[in-house]
Structure formats: structure tokens, C-alpha cells
Short mmCIF file of N, CA and C in Angstrom, two decimals:
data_model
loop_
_atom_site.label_atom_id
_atom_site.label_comp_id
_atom_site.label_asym_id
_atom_site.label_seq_id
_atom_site.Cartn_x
_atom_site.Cartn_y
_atom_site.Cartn_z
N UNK U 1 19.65 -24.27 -15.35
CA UNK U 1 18.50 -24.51 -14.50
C UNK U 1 17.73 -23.20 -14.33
N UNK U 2 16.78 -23.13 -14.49
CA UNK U 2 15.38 -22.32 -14.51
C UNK U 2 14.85 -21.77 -13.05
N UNK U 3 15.00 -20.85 -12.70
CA UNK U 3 14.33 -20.07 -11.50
C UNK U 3 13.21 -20.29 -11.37
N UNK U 4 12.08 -20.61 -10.06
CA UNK U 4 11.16 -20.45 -10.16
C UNK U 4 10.44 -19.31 -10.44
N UNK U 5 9.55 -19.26 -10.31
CA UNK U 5 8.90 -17.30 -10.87
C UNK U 5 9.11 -16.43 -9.59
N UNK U 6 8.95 -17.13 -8.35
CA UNK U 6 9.21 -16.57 -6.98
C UNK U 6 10.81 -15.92 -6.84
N UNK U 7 11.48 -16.76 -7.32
CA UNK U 7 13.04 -16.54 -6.68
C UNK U 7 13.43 -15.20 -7.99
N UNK U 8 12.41 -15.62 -9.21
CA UNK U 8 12.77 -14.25 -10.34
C UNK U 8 12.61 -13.41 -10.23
N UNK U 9 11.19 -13.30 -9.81
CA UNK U 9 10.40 -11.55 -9.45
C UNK U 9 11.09 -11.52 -7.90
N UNK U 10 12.15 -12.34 -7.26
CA UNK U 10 12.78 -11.31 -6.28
C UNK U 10 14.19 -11.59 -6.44
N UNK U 11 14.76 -11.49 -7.69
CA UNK U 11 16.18 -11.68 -7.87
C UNK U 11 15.94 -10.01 -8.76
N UNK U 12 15.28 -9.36 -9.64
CA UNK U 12 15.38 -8.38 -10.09
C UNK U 12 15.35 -7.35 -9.63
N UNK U 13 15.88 -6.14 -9.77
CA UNK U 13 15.64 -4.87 -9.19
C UNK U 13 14.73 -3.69 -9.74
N UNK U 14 13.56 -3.95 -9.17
CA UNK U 14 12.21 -3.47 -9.72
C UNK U 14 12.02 -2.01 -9.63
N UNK U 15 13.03 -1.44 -9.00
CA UNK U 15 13.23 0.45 -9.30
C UNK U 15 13.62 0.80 -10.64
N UNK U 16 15.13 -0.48 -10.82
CA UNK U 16 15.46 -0.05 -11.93
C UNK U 16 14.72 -0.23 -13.64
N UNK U 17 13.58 -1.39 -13.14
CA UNK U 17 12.48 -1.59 -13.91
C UNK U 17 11.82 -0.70 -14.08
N UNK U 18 11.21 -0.27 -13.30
CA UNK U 18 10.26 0.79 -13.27
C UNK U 18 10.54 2.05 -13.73
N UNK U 19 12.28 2.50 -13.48
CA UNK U 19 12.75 3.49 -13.84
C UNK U 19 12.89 3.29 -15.54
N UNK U 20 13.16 2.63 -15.76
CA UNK U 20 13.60 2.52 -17.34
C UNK U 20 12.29 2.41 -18.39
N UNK U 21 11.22 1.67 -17.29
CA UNK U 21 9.63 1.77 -18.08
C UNK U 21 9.39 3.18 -18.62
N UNK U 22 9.19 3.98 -17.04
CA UNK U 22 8.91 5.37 -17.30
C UNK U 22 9.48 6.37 -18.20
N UNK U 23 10.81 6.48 -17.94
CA UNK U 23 11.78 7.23 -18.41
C UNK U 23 12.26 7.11 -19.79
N UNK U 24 12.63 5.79 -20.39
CA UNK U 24 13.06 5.24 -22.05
C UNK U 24 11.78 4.84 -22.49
N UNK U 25 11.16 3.67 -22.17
CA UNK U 25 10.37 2.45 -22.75
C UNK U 25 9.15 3.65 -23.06
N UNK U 26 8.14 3.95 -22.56
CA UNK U 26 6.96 4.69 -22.61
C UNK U 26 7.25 5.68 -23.80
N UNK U 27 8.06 6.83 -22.84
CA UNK U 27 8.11 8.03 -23.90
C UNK U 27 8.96 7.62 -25.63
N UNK U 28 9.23 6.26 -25.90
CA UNK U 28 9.96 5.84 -26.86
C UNK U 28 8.77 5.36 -27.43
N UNK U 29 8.14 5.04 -27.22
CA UNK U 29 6.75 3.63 -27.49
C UNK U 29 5.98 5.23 -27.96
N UNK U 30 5.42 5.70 -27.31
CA UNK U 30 4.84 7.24 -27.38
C UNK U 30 5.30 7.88 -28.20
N UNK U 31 6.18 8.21 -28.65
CA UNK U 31 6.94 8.82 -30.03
C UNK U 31 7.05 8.08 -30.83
N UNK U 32 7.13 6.95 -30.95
CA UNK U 32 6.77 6.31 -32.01
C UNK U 32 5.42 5.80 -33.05
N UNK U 33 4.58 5.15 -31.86
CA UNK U 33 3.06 5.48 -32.12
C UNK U 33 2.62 6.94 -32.69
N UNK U 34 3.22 8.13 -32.26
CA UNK U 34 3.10 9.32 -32.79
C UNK U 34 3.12 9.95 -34.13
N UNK U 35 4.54 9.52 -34.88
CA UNK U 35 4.87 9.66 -36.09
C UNK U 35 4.46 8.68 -36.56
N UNK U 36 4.36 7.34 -36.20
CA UNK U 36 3.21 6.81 -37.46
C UNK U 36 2.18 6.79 -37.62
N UNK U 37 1.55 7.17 -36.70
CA UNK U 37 -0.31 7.89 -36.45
C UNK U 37 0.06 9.08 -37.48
N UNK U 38 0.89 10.02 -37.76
CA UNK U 38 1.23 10.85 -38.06
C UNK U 38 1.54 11.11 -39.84
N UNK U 39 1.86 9.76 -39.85
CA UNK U 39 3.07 9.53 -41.56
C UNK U 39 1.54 8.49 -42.09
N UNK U 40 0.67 7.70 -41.15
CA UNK U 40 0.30 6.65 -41.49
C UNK U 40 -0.76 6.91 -42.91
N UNK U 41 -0.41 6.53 -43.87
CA UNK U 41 -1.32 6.45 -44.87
C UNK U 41 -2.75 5.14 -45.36
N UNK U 42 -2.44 4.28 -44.86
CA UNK U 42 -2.99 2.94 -44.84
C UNK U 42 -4.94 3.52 -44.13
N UNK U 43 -5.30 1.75 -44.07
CA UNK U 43 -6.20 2.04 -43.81
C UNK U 43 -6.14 2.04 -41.83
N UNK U 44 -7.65 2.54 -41.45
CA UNK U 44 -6.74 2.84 -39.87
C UNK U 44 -7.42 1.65 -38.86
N UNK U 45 -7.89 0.40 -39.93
CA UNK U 45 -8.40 -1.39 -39.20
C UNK U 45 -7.03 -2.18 -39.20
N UNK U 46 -5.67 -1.88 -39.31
CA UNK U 46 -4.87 -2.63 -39.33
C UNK U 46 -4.17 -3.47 -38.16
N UNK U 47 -3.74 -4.42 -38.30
CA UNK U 47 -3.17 -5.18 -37.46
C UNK U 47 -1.79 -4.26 -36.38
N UNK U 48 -1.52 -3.33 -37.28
CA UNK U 48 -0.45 -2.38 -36.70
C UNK U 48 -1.03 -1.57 -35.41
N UNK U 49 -2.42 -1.04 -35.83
CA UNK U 49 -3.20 -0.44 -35.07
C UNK U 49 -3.85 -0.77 -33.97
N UNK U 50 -3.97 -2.76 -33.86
CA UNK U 50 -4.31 -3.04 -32.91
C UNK U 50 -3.09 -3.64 -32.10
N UNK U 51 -2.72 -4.07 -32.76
CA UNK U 51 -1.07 -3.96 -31.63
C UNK U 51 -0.75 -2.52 -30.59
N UNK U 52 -0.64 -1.35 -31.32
CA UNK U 52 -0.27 -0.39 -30.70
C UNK U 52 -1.55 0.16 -29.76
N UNK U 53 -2.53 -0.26 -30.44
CA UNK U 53 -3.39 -0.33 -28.84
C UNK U 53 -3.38 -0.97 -27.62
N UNK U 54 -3.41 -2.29 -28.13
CA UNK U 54 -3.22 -3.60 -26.76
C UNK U 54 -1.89 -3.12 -26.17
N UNK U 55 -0.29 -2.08 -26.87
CA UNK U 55 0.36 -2.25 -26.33
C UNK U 55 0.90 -0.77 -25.07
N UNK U 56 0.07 0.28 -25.82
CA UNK U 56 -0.36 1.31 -24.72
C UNK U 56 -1.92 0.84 -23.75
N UNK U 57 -2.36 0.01 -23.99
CA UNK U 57 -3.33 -0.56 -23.33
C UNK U 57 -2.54 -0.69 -21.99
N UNK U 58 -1.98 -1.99 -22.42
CA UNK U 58 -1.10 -2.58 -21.58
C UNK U 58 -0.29 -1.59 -20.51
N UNK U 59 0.36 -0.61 -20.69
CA UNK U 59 1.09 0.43 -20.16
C UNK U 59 0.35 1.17 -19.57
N UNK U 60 -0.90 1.52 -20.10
CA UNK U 60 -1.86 2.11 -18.86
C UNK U 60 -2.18 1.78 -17.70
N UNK U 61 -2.17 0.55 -18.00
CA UNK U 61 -3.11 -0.47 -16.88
C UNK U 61 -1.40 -0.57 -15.94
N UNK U 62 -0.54 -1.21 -16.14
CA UNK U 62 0.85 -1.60 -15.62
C UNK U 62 1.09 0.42 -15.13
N UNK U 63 0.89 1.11 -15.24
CA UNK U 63 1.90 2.31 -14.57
C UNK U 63 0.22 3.01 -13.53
N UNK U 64 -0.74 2.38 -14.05
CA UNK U 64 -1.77 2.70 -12.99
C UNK U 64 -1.73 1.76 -11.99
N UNK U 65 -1.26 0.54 -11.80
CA UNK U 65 -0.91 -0.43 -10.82
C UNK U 65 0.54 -0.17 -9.98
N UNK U 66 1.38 0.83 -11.27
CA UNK U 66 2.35 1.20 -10.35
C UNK U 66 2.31 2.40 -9.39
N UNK U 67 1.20 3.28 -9.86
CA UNK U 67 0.94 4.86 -9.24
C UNK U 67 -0.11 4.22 -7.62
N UNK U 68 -0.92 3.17 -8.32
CA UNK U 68 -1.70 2.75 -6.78
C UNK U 68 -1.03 1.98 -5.90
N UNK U 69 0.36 0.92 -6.21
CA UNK U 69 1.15 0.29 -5.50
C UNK U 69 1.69 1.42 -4.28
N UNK U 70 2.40 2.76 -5.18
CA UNK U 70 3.26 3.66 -4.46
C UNK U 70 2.71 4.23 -3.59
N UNK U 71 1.06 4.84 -3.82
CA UNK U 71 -0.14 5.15 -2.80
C UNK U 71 -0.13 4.40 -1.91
N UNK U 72 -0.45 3.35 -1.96
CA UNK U 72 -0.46 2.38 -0.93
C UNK U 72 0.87 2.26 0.20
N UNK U 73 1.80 2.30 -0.45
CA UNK U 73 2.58 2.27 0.42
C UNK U 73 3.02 3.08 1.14
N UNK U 74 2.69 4.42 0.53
CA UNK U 74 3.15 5.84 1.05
C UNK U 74 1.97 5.74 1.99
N UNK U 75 0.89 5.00 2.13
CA UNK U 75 -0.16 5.24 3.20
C UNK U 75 -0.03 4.36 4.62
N UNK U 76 0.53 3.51 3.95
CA UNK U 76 1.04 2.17 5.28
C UNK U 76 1.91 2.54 6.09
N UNK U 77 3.11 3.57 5.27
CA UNK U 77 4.22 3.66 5.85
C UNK U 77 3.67 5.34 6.72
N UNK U 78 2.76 5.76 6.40
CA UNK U 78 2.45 6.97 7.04
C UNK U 78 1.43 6.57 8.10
N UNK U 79 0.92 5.38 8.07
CA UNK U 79 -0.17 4.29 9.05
C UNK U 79 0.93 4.05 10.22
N UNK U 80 2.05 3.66 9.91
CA UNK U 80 2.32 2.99 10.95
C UNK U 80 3.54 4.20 11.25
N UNK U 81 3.80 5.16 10.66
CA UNK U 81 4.71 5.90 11.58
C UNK U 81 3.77 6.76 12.69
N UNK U 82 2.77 6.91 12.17
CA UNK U 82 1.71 7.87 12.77
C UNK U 82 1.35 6.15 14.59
N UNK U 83 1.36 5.12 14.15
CA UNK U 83 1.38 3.92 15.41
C UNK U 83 2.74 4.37 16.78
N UNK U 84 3.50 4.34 15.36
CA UNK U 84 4.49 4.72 16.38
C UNK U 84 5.06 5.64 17.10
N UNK U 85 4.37 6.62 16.54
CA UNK U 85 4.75 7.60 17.63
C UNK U 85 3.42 7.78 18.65
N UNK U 86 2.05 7.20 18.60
CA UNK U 86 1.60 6.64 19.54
C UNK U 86 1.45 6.08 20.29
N UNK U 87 2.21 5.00 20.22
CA UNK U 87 3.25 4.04 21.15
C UNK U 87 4.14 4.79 21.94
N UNK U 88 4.90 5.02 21.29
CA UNK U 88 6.04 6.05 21.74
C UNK U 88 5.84 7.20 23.32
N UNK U 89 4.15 8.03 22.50
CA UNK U 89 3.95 8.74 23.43
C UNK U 89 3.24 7.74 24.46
N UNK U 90 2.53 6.69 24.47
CA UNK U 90 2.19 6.10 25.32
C UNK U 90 2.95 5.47 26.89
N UNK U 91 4.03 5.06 26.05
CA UNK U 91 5.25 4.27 26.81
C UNK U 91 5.88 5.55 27.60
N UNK U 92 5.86 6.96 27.14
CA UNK U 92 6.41 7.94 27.58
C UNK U 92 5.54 8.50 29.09
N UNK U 93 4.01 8.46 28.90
CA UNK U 93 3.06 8.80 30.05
C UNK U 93 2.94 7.84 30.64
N UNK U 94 3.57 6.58 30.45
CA UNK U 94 2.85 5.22 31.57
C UNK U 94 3.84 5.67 32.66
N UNK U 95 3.09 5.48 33.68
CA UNK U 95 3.96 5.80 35.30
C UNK U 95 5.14 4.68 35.35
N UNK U 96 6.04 5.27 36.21
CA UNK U 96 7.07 4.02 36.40
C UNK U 96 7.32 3.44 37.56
N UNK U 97 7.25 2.29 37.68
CA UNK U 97 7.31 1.62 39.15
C UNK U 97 8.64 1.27 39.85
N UNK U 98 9.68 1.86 40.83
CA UNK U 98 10.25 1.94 41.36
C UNK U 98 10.49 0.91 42.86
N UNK U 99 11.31 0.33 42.66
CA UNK U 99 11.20 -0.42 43.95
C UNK U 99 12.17 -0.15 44.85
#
């Protein structure tokens, strides 16, 4: 039985995704595209050539969605710690009523 796409994209562990993009997948994809840009003798309209575009295409766009995801969050989470300790000091100066 088949996961929905919801229960998939939150059954995986998307650090270790991300870690293995950056770290193996890219710089492997990148060295490779390299030496055959490098060795390539052919002509340079080939089907090889547009693959390896669409497929660092692709990787640009996916690790610039991951660099603005992490922004974002590093800003929310600095949004609302910066709330809370406004709160914090608030609740600290409100007078207290004693009976």
C-alpha cells in the first residue's frame, strides 16, 4: 500500500536529504559534468548537454529554495525570540495586585 504524498514528505528525514544533496550528490554531479566538458570531443548541441543543463538547472533552483527556506526560518525564529522576550519583559513591569 502506497503512502499518500503528505504522510511521505513527512515520513523522510529531510536533513539527511539535504545533507547528502550538498555534500555527495552536487559536488559528484559537478565533477562529473567537469571532465566531460573537459574530455568532450563531440559536437556541443547534444542531448548529453541538455540533460546536464536541465540537471544543474534543476540543483540551482532546489539549493536556492533551500538557502531561502533556512533564511526564513532563521528570521521567524529570531521574530519570535526577539516577541518573547518582550513579553517576558512586559509581564516582568506589570504591577502586581495583592490582596
Amino acid at each position: 500500500m502506497a503512502l499518500p504524498f503528505s504522510d511521505f514528505a513527512r515520513s523522510i528525514d529531510w536533513l539527511r536529504v539535504v545533507r547528502m544533496l550538498a555534500q555527495y550528490i552536487a559536488p559528484g554531479l559537478a565533477a562529473v559534468a567537469l571532465i566531460s566538458a573537459l574530455t568532450w570531443a563531440g559536437p556541443s548541441n547534444t542531448p548529453f548537454n541538455v540533460v546536464v543543463f536541465a540537471v544543474f538547472s534543476l540543483f540551482t533552483v532546489v539549493m536556492m529554495g533551500i538557502c531561502g527556506w533556512t533564511v526564513f526560518l532563521w528570521d521567524i525564529d529570531r521574530l519570535f525570540f526577539r516577541l518573547e522576550n518582550k513579553i517576558d519583559a512586559h509581564l516582568n513591569e506589570a504591577p502586581t495586585r495583592r490582596r
